[in-house]
Amino acid sequence: MARDPQPGRDDDGRDGARTPQHPAPAHSAREIAAAWERERPGTPVSSIGIVTPIWQLAKLFGDDRRRVLARAGVDTATLDLLSVLRRSGPPYALSTRELGHRSLVTAGAVSQRVARAEQEGLVTREATGGRPRTVLVTLTPAGHDLVEATVDQVLHREAGLVAGLTPEQQTRLTELLHVLLTDVQHRMGDDRLSQVGGE
Amino acid sequence: MARDPQPGRDDDGRDGARTPQHPAPAHSAREIAAAWERERPGTPVSSIGIVTPIWQLAKLFGDDRRRVLARAGVDTATLDLLSVLRRSGPPYALSTRELGHRSLVTAGAVSQRVARAEQEGLVTREATGGRPRTVLVTLTPAGHDLVEATVDQVLHREAGLVAGLTPEQQTRLTELLHVLLTDVQHRMGDDRLSQVGGE
DNA sequence: AGGTCTAAATTTAGCCCTAAACGGATCTGA
DNA sequence: TCAGATCCGTTTAGGGCTAAATTTAGACCT
């Protein structure tokens, strides 16, 4: 969720963003937590300061990346697939199972991504007689070229977006995010924890 | 259309494992950056330590929230809409424009969200003869009840997910995320910056 | 060997979103 | 007064994803 507190007084009203359609504002985690406290005293707001900005940043980064890649005629899901293969090094081939693990998407999503990329000649798919049934996805020269032509653009752009933080802040943020991510992955592993926990 | 939490599925008593399909692993930002360096020396990897974990955390939190809410028969987009209205306080009404701003989605998405929620009797929509053409969306008692019945579950669950960080770490992370978010929003405002800049 | 079990990939149904085209009403200026 | 510029909201086209059903081919057992 992402939202804000008060309808009335505000500060924006300036400039008209050029970006496609959507607006920019979106209110801060601080304001959202305050609004819950005001409307529903006792609401457990402690996680909002972390979860909300993470969600908002992911949305902003994701939308931005999609727009940058649209110019190159690729979509983010395809570039993600190709990048994973490219990064894995020669022979640039992985099983669909491995692809799902590394991209955090379901097997069905991998199947569809690969089918689209194969259609465009960016990867090939071959059934190796693995144990139960392993399918190996391999990067084609065209796929390799596409990664080379776009990945620096994306990373360079994103480096610019986080450049507002000092090197020390970037380091500290990276560390904290790493700790949180590791811990969250661990907790999700043992789900059935409190899952919903009721009141 | 209102959907029930967990339909029929009763034939098989045994279950317990909850996680639907997808795996857990996913490589860390550190490994990803190292892989790019190894495969393509010179790749601008400086942003990976920040952007990648943010993206992964948003995915994990989002998937988790969707599963928690599915039990209550709601989807995340609808709860987001209802929450924004609920938090705005009496009379629990906002324009579609304002809704888009606060949820970071396009006008088209707002239109669809409201249409679905209206269909389920969670909000009402009325054209006020505002300036150019303003549509006011108002929370119904049913919508209000749904928020009350679910929002604590979600927030409580998420508080548990970030509980692995010490209070000091949580505070520091909240601060850094806030700074980064503010800065990124500012930079996105003056787009046309380097946009693609690449070579 | 033959029958079942199981793991992996694919297919299907349904949802949500963005971008762009559209529809309508207000305001502006000649 | 009327054309045109604007500004909003809605609609449409198409993409991507999850969850669940389905298919497929080794593995295991008797």
Coordinates of C-alpha atoms (C1' of nucleotides) in Angstrom, one line a residue:
Chain A
M1 CA 0.0 0.0 0.0
A2 CA 1.1 3.5 -0.5
R3 CA -0.8 6.5 0.6
D4 CA -0.9 9.6 2.7
P5 CA -2.7 11.4 5.4
Q6 CA -4.4 14.7 4.8
P7 CA -6.5 15.7 1.9
G8 CA -6.5 19.4 2.4
R9 CA -3.5 21.5 2.6
D10 CA -0.6 20.4 0.5
D11 CA 2.5 21.7 -1.1
D12 CA 2.7 20.4 -4.7
G13 CA 0.7 22.1 -7.4
R14 CA 3.9 23.0 -9.2
D15 CA 5.3 21.9 -12.5
G16 CA 3.6 19.4 -14.8
A17 CA 5.6 16.3 -15.0
R18 CA 6.6 15.3 -18.5
T19 CA 6.7 11.6 -17.7
P20 CA 4.1 9.5 -19.6
Q21 CA 1.0 9.8 -17.4
H22 CA 1.4 9.1 -13.8
P23 CA 2.1 11.7 -11.2
A24 CA 5.0 11.9 -8.9
P25 CA 3.9 13.0 -5.4
A26 CA 2.9 10.0 -3.3
H27 CA 3.2 10.7 0.4
S28 CA 5.9 9.7 2.8
A29 CA 5.9 6.7 5.1
R30 CA 6.0 9.1 8.0
E31 CA 2.7 10.8 6.9
I32 CA 1.1 7.5 6.3
A33 CA 1.9 6.1 9.8
A34 CA 0.7 9.4 11.4
A35 CA -2.6 9.1 9.5
W36 CA -3.2 5.6 10.7
E37 CA -2.4 6.7 14.3
R38 CA -4.8 9.5 14.0
E39 CA -7.6 7.5 12.4
R40 CA -7.1 4.2 14.2
P41 CA -5.1 4.6 17.3
G42 CA -3.3 1.4 18.1
T43 CA -2.7 0.4 14.5
P44 CA 0.6 -1.5 14.3
V45 CA 2.5 1.0 12.2
S46 CA 6.1 0.0 13.1
S47 CA 6.9 -1.6 9.8
I48 CA 5.6 1.2 7.6
G49 CA 8.8 3.2 7.7
I50 CA 10.6 0.4 6.0
V51 CA 8.1 -1.4 3.9
T52 CA 6.4 1.6 2.3
P53 CA 9.6 3.3 1.0
I54 CA 10.9 0.0 -0.3
W55 CA 7.7 -0.5 -2.2
Q56 CA 7.7 3.0 -3.6
L57 CA 11.3 2.9 -4.6
A58 CA 10.9 -0.4 -6.3
K59 CA 7.9 1.1 -8.3
L60 CA 9.9 4.1 -9.3
F61 CA 13.0 2.2 -10.3
G62 CA 10.9 -0.4 -12.1
D63 CA 8.9 2.2 -14.1
D64 CA 12.0 4.0 -15.0
R65 CA 13.8 1.0 -16.2
R66 CA 10.8 0.0 -18.3
R67 CA 10.9 3.3 -20.0
V68 CA 14.6 3.3 -20.6
L69 CA 14.4 -0.2 -22.1
A70 CA 11.3 0.6 -24.2
R71 CA 13.6 2.8 -26.3
A72 CA 15.7 -0.2 -27.0
G73 CA 12.7 -2.3 -27.9
V74 CA 13.0 -4.7 -25.0
D75 CA 10.9 -5.3 -21.9
T76 CA 12.3 -5.7 -18.4
A77 CA 11.3 -9.3 -18.0
T78 CA 13.2 -10.3 -21.2
L79 CA 16.3 -8.4 -20.2
D80 CA 16.2 -10.0 -16.8
L81 CA 16.2 -13.4 -18.4
L82 CA 19.0 -12.6 -20.8
S83 CA 21.1 -10.9 -18.0
V84 CA 20.9 -13.9 -15.8
L85 CA 22.2 -16.1 -18.7
R86 CA 24.9 -13.6 -19.6
R87 CA 26.1 -13.3 -16.1
S88 CA 26.3 -17.0 -15.6
G89 CA 29.3 -17.0 -18.0
P90 CA 30.1 -19.5 -20.8
P91 CA 28.3 -21.5 -22.1
Y92 CA 25.5 -19.1 -21.2
A93 CA 23.1 -21.8 -20.4
L94 CA 20.9 -22.6 -17.4
S95 CA 17.9 -24.9 -16.7
T96 CA 14.5 -23.3 -16.4
R97 CA 14.4 -24.3 -12.8
E98 CA 17.6 -22.3 -12.1
L99 CA 16.2 -19.4 -14.0
G100 CA 13.2 -19.3 -11.8
H101 CA 15.3 -19.4 -8.6
R102 CA 17.5 -16.5 -9.7
S103 CA 14.7 -14.2 -10.9
L104 CA 12.2 -14.9 -8.1
V105 CA 9.4 -15.8 -10.4
T106 CA 7.2 -18.9 -10.7
A107 CA 7.9 -21.7 -13.1
G108 CA 5.0 -20.6 -15.3
A109 CA 6.5 -17.2 -15.6
V110 CA 9.8 -18.6 -16.7
S111 CA 8.1 -20.8 -19.3
Q112 CA 6.4 -17.7 -20.8
R113 CA 9.5 -15.6 -20.7
V114 CA 11.5 -18.2 -22.4
A115 CA 8.8 -18.8 -25.0
R116 CA 8.8 -15.1 -25.8
A117 CA 12.5 -14.7 -26.0
E118 CA 12.8 -17.9 -28.1
Q119 CA 10.2 -16.4 -30.5
E120 CA 12.5 -13.4 -30.9
G121 CA 15.6 -15.5 -31.5
L122 CA 17.3 -14.4 -28.2
V123 CA 17.6 -17.8 -26.7
T124 CA 17.2 -21.5 -27.6
R125 CA 15.6 -24.2 -25.7
E126 CA 16.6 -27.9 -25.7
A127 CA 15.5 -30.8 -23.6
T128 CA 18.5 -32.6 -22.1
G129 CA 17.7 -36.0 -20.7
G130 CA 18.3 -34.9 -17.2
R131 CA 16.7 -36.6 -14.3
P132 CA 13.1 -36.0 -14.4
R133 CA 13.1 -33.6 -17.2
T134 CA 15.5 -30.7 -17.5
V135 CA 15.2 -28.1 -20.2
L136 CA 18.3 -26.1 -20.9
V137 CA 18.0 -22.5 -22.1
T138 CA 20.9 -21.0 -24.0
L139 CA 21.7 -17.5 -25.0
T140 CA 22.0 -16.9 -28.8
P141 CA 24.5 -14.4 -30.3
A142 CA 21.6 -12.0 -30.8
G143 CA 20.6 -12.3 -27.2
H144 CA 24.2 -11.8 -26.1
D145 CA 24.4 -8.6 -28.3
L146 CA 21.2 -7.3 -26.8
V147 CA 22.5 -7.5 -23.3
E148 CA 25.8 -5.8 -24.3
A149 CA 23.8 -3.0 -25.9
T150 CA 21.5 -2.3 -23.1
V151 CA 22.8 -3.3 -19.7
D152 CA 25.3 -0.5 -19.3
Q153 CA 22.6 2.1 -20.1
V154 CA 20.3 0.7 -17.4
L155 CA 23.0 0.4 -14.8
H156 CA 24.5 3.8 -15.6
R157 CA 21.1 5.4 -15.3
E158 CA 20.4 3.8 -12.0
A159 CA 23.8 4.8 -10.6
G160 CA 22.7 8.3 -11.4
L161 CA 19.5 7.9 -9.5
V162 CA 21.2 6.8 -6.3
A163 CA 23.9 9.4 -6.6
G164 CA 22.2 11.7 -4.2
L165 CA 23.5 9.6 -1.3
T166 CA 27.0 10.0 -0.1
P167 CA 29.3 7.0 -0.6
E168 CA 29.1 6.4 3.1
Q169 CA 25.3 6.4 3.0
Q170 CA 25.3 4.1 0.1
T171 CA 27.5 1.7 1.8
R172 CA 25.5 1.7 5.0
L173 CA 22.2 1.4 3.1
T174 CA 23.6 -1.6 1.1
E175 CA 24.6 -3.3 4.3
L176 CA 21.3 -2.8 6.0
L177 CA 19.3 -3.9 3.0
H178 CA 21.5 -7.0 2.8
V179 CA 20.9 -7.9 6.4
L180 CA 17.1 -7.3 6.1
L181 CA 16.9 -9.3 2.9
T182 CA 18.8 -12.2 4.3
D183 CA 16.6 -12.3 7.4
V184 CA 13.3 -11.9 5.5
Q185 CA 14.3 -14.8 3.2
H186 CA 15.0 -16.9 6.2
R187 CA 11.7 -16.1 7.8
M188 CA 9.8 -16.8 4.6
G189 CA 11.5 -20.1 4.5
D190 CA 10.0 -21.2 7.8
D191 CA 6.6 -19.9 7.0
R192 CA 3.7 -21.2 9.0
L193 CA 5.4 -18.9 11.6
S194 CA 2.6 -16.6 12.6
Q195 CA 1.5 -16.2 9.0
V196 CA -1.6 -14.3 10.0
G197 CA -1.3 -14.3 13.7
G198 CA -4.8 -13.1 14.4
E199 CA -5.4 -10.7 17.2
Chain B
M1 CA -16.7 -9.8 -8.0
A2 CA -16.3 -10.8 -4.4
R3 CA -14.3 -13.9 -4.1
D4 CA -14.2 -16.2 -1.1
P5 CA -11.0 -16.8 0.8
Q6 CA -10.3 -20.5 0.3
P7 CA -13.0 -22.2 -1.8
G8 CA -13.8 -25.8 -1.7
R9 CA -10.5 -27.7 -1.4
D10 CA -11.4 -30.2 1.3
D11 CA -10.8 -33.6 -0.2
D12 CA -7.3 -33.8 1.1
G13 CA -6.7 -33.4 4.8
R14 CA -3.0 -33.1 4.7
D15 CA -1.4 -29.8 3.9
G16 CA 0.6 -27.3 5.8
A17 CA 3.3 -26.3 3.4
R18 CA 2.0 -22.9 2.3
T19 CA 4.3 -21.4 -0.2
P20 CA 2.6 -21.9 -3.5
Q21 CA 5.2 -22.6 -6.0
H22 CA 8.1 -20.3 -6.2
P23 CA 11.5 -21.0 -4.7
A24 CA 13.4 -18.9 -2.3
P25 CA 17.2 -18.6 -3.2
A26 CA 17.8 -15.7 -5.5
H27 CA 21.4 -14.5 -5.7
S28 CA 22.5 -11.6 -3.5
A29 CA 23.4 -8.2 -4.9
R30 CA 27.0 -8.9 -4.0
E31 CA 27.2 -12.0 -6.1
I32 CA 25.4 -10.3 -9.0
A33 CA 27.9 -7.4 -9.0
A34 CA 30.8 -9.8 -8.8
A35 CA 29.4 -11.8 -11.7
W36 CA 29.2 -8.7 -13.9
E37 CA 32.7 -7.7 -13.0
R38 CA 34.0 -11.1 -13.9
E39 CA 32.1 -11.3 -17.2
R40 CA 32.2 -7.8 -18.3
P41 CA 35.0 -5.8 -16.5
G42 CA 34.0 -2.2 -16.4
T43 CA 30.3 -2.7 -16.1
P44 CA 28.9 0.1 -13.9
V45 CA 27.8 -2.0 -10.9
S46 CA 27.7 0.7 -8.3
S47 CA 24.0 0.9 -8.0
I48 CA 23.4 -2.9 -7.7
G49 CA 23.9 -3.1 -4.0
I50 CA 21.0 -0.8 -3.5
V51 CA 18.6 -1.3 -6.4
T52 CA 18.7 -5.1 -6.4
P53 CA 17.8 -5.8 -2.8
I54 CA 15.1 -3.1 -2.9
W55 CA 13.6 -4.9 -5.9
Q56 CA 13.9 -8.3 -4.2
L57 CA 12.4 -7.1 -0.9
A58 CA 9.5 -5.4 -2.7
K59 CA 8.8 -8.7 -4.5
L60 CA 8.9 -10.8 -1.3
F61 CA 6.8 -8.3 0.7
G62 CA 4.3 -8.0 -2.2
D63 CA 3.9 -11.7 -2.7
D64 CA 3.5 -12.3 1.0
R65 CA 0.9 -9.6 1.3
R66 CA -1.0 -11.0 -1.6
R67 CA -1.1 -14.4 0.1
V68 CA -2.2 -13.0 3.4
L69 CA -5.0 -11.0 1.8
A70 CA -6.1 -13.8 -0.4
R71 CA -7.4 -15.6 2.7
A72 CA -9.6 -12.6 3.4
G73 CA -10.9 -12.6 -0.1
V74 CA -9.3 -9.3 -1.1
D75 CA -6.5 -8.3 -3.5
T76 CA -3.7 -5.9 -2.8
A77 CA -4.8 -3.3 -5.3
T78 CA -8.3 -3.1 -3.8
L79 CA -7.0 -2.9 -0.2
D80 CA -4.6 -0.2 -1.3
L81 CA -7.5 1.9 -2.6
L82 CA -9.7 1.3 0.4
S83 CA -6.8 2.1 2.8
V84 CA -6.1 5.4 1.2
L85 CA -9.7 6.4 1.6
R86 CA -9.9 5.1 5.1
R87 CA -6.8 7.0 6.2
S88 CA -7.9 10.2 4.7
G89 CA -10.5 10.4 7.5
P90 CA -14.2 11.4 7.3
P91 CA -15.9 11.8 5.0
Y92 CA -13.7 9.0 3.4
A93 CA -13.9 10.5 0.0
L94 CA -11.2 11.5 -2.6
S95 CA -11.1 12.4 -6.3
T96 CA -9.7 9.8 -8.6
R97 CA -6.9 12.1 -9.4
E98 CA -5.9 12.3 -5.8
L99 CA -6.1 8.5 -5.6
G100 CA -3.7 8.1 -8.4
H101 CA -1.2 10.5 -6.8
R102 CA -1.3 8.6 -3.5
S103 CA -1.0 5.1 -4.9
L104 CA 1.6 5.8 -7.6
V105 CA -0.5 4.3 -10.4
T106 CA -1.8 5.7 -13.6
A107 CA -5.2 7.2 -14.1
G108 CA -6.3 4.2 -16.1
A109 CA -5.4 1.9 -13.2
V110 CA -7.4 4.0 -10.8
S111 CA -10.4 3.9 -13.0
Q112 CA -10.2 0.1 -13.1
R113 CA -9.6 -0.3 -9.4
V114 CA -12.6 1.9 -8.6
A115 CA -14.8 0.1 -11.1
R116 CA -13.9 -3.3 -9.4
A117 CA -14.4 -2.0 -5.9
E118 CA -17.7 -0.3 -6.9
Q119 CA -18.8 -3.6 -8.4
E120 CA -18.3 -5.3 -5.0
G121 CA -20.0 -2.5 -3.1
L122 CA -16.9 -1.3 -1.4
V123 CA -17.0 2.3 -2.7
T124 CA -19.4 4.6 -4.6
R125 CA -18.6 6.9 -7.4
E126 CA -20.3 10.2 -8.1
A127 CA -19.6 13.0 -10.5
T128 CA -19.4 16.3 -8.7
G129 CA -19.6 19.2 -11.0
G130 CA -16.0 20.1 -10.1
R131 CA -13.7 22.2 -12.1
P132 CA -13.0 20.4 -15.3
R133 CA -14.6 17.1 -14.4
T134 CA -14.0 15.6 -10.9
V135 CA -15.2 12.2 -9.8
L136 CA -15.5 11.6 -6.1
V137 CA -14.9 8.1 -4.7
T138 CA -16.4 7.4 -1.3
L139 CA -15.9 4.4 1.0
T140 CA -19.1 2.5 1.8
P141 CA -19.7 0.9 5.3
A142 CA -18.8 -2.5 3.7
G143 CA -15.5 -1.0 2.4
H144 CA -14.8 0.5 5.8
D145 CA -15.4 -2.8 7.5
L146 CA -13.1 -4.6 5.1
V147 CA -10.3 -2.3 6.0
E148 CA -10.8 -2.7 9.7
A149 CA -10.9 -6.5 9.3
T150 CA -7.6 -6.8 7.4
V151 CA -5.2 -3.9 7.8
D152 CA -4.0 -5.0 11.2
Q153 CA -3.3 -8.5 9.9
V154 CA -1.2 -7.1 7.2
L155 CA 0.7 -4.6 9.3
H156 CA 1.3 -7.0 12.1
R157 CA 2.6 -9.6 9.7
E158 CA 5.0 -7.2 8.2
A159 CA 6.2 -5.9 11.5
G160 CA 7.2 -9.5 12.2
L161 CA 9.1 -9.7 8.9
V162 CA 11.3 -6.8 9.7
A163 CA 11.8 -7.8 13.3
G164 CA 15.1 -9.3 12.6
L165 CA 16.7 -5.8 12.6
T166 CA 17.4 -4.2 15.9
P167 CA 15.4 -1.0 16.7
E168 CA 18.5 1.0 15.9
Q169 CA 19.0 -0.7 12.5
Q170 CA 15.3 -0.1 11.7
T171 CA 15.6 3.5 12.5
R172 CA 18.7 4.0 10.5
L173 CA 17.3 2.1 7.5
T174 CA 14.1 4.1 7.7
E175 CA 16.1 7.3 7.6
L176 CA 18.3 6.2 4.7
L177 CA 15.3 5.0 2.7
H178 CA 13.5 8.3 3.3
V179 CA 16.5 10.3 2.1
L180 CA 16.9 8.1 -1.0
L181 CA 13.2 8.2 -1.9
T182 CA 13.0 11.9 -1.5
D183 CA 16.1 12.4 -3.7
V184 CA 14.9 9.9 -6.4
Q185 CA 11.5 11.6 -6.6
H186 CA 13.2 14.9 -7.1
R187 CA 15.4 13.5 -9.8
M188 CA 12.6 11.9 -11.6
G189 CA 10.8 15.2 -11.6
D190 CA 13.5 16.8 -13.7
D191 CA 13.6 14.0 -16.1
R192 CA 15.2 14.6 -19.4
L193 CA 18.2 14.7 -17.2
S194 CA 20.5 12.2 -18.8
Q195 CA 17.6 9.8 -19.4
V196 CA 19.7 7.4 -21.4
G197 CA 22.9 9.3 -21.7
G198 CA 24.6 6.1 -22.7
E199 CA 27.2 5.9 -25.4
Chain C
dA1 C1' 8.1 -55.8 -16.6
dG2 C1' 4.3 -53.2 -15.3
dG3 C1' 2.1 -50.0 -12.3
dT4 C1' 2.5 -46.1 -9.5
dC5 C1' 5.0 -42.0 -7.8
dT6 C1' 7.1 -37.9 -8.5
dA7 C1' 9.5 -33.9 -10.2
dA8 C1' 9.7 -30.6 -13.8
dA9 C1' 7.9 -28.0 -17.4
dT10 C1' 3.9 -26.2 -19.9
dT11 C1' -0.7 -24.6 -20.4
dT12 C1' -4.8 -22.2 -18.8
dA13 C1' -7.7 -18.9 -16.5
dG14 C1' -7.9 -14.7 -14.4
dC15 C1' -6.0 -10.4 -12.5
dC16 C1' -3.7 -5.9 -12.6
dC17 C1' -1.1 -2.6 -14.8
dT18 C1' 0.8 0.8 -18.4
dA19 C1' 0.4 3.5 -22.6
dA20 C1' -2.3 5.4 -25.8
dA21 C1' -6.7 6.6 -27.9
dC22 C1' -11.1 8.6 -26.7
dG23 C1' -14.9 11.4 -24.8
dG24 C1' -16.7 15.4 -22.7
dA25 C1' -16.8 19.6 -20.2
dT26 C1' -14.6 24.2 -18.9
dC27 C1' -12.2 28.1 -20.0
dT28 C1' -10.0 31.6 -23.4
dG29 C1' -9.7 34.7 -26.8
dA30 C1' -11.1 36.7 -31.1
Chain D
dT1 C1' -20.7 32.9 -29.8
dC2 C1' -17.7 29.6 -31.4
dA3 C1' -13.2 27.4 -32.2
dG4 C1' -9.5 25.7 -29.9
dA5 C1' -6.8 24.6 -26.0
dT6 C1' -7.0 21.9 -21.8
dC7 C1' -7.8 19.0 -18.4
dC8 C1' -9.8 14.7 -16.5
dG9 C1' -11.7 10.3 -16.4
dT10 C1' -12.6 6.2 -19.1
dT11 C1' -11.8 2.7 -22.5
dT12 C1' -9.0 -0.3 -25.2
dA13 C1' -5.0 -3.1 -26.5
dG14 C1' -1.5 -5.7 -25.0
dG15 C1' 1.9 -7.4 -21.7
dG16 C1' 3.4 -9.9 -17.5
dC17 C1' 2.5 -12.5 -13.6
dT18 C1' 0.5 -16.0 -10.1
dA19 C1' -1.9 -20.2 -9.0
dA20 C1' -3.8 -24.2 -10.4
dA21 C1' -4.5 -27.9 -13.8
dT22 C1' -2.2 -30.7 -17.0
dT23 C1' 1.4 -33.2 -19.4
dT24 C1' 5.6 -35.9 -19.5
dA25 C1' 9.2 -38.9 -18.6
dG26 C1' 12.4 -40.9 -15.4
dA27 C1' 12.4 -43.4 -10.6
dC28 C1' 10.8 -46.8 -7.4
dC29 C1' 8.7 -51.0 -6.0
dT30 C1' 6.9 -55.8 -6.0

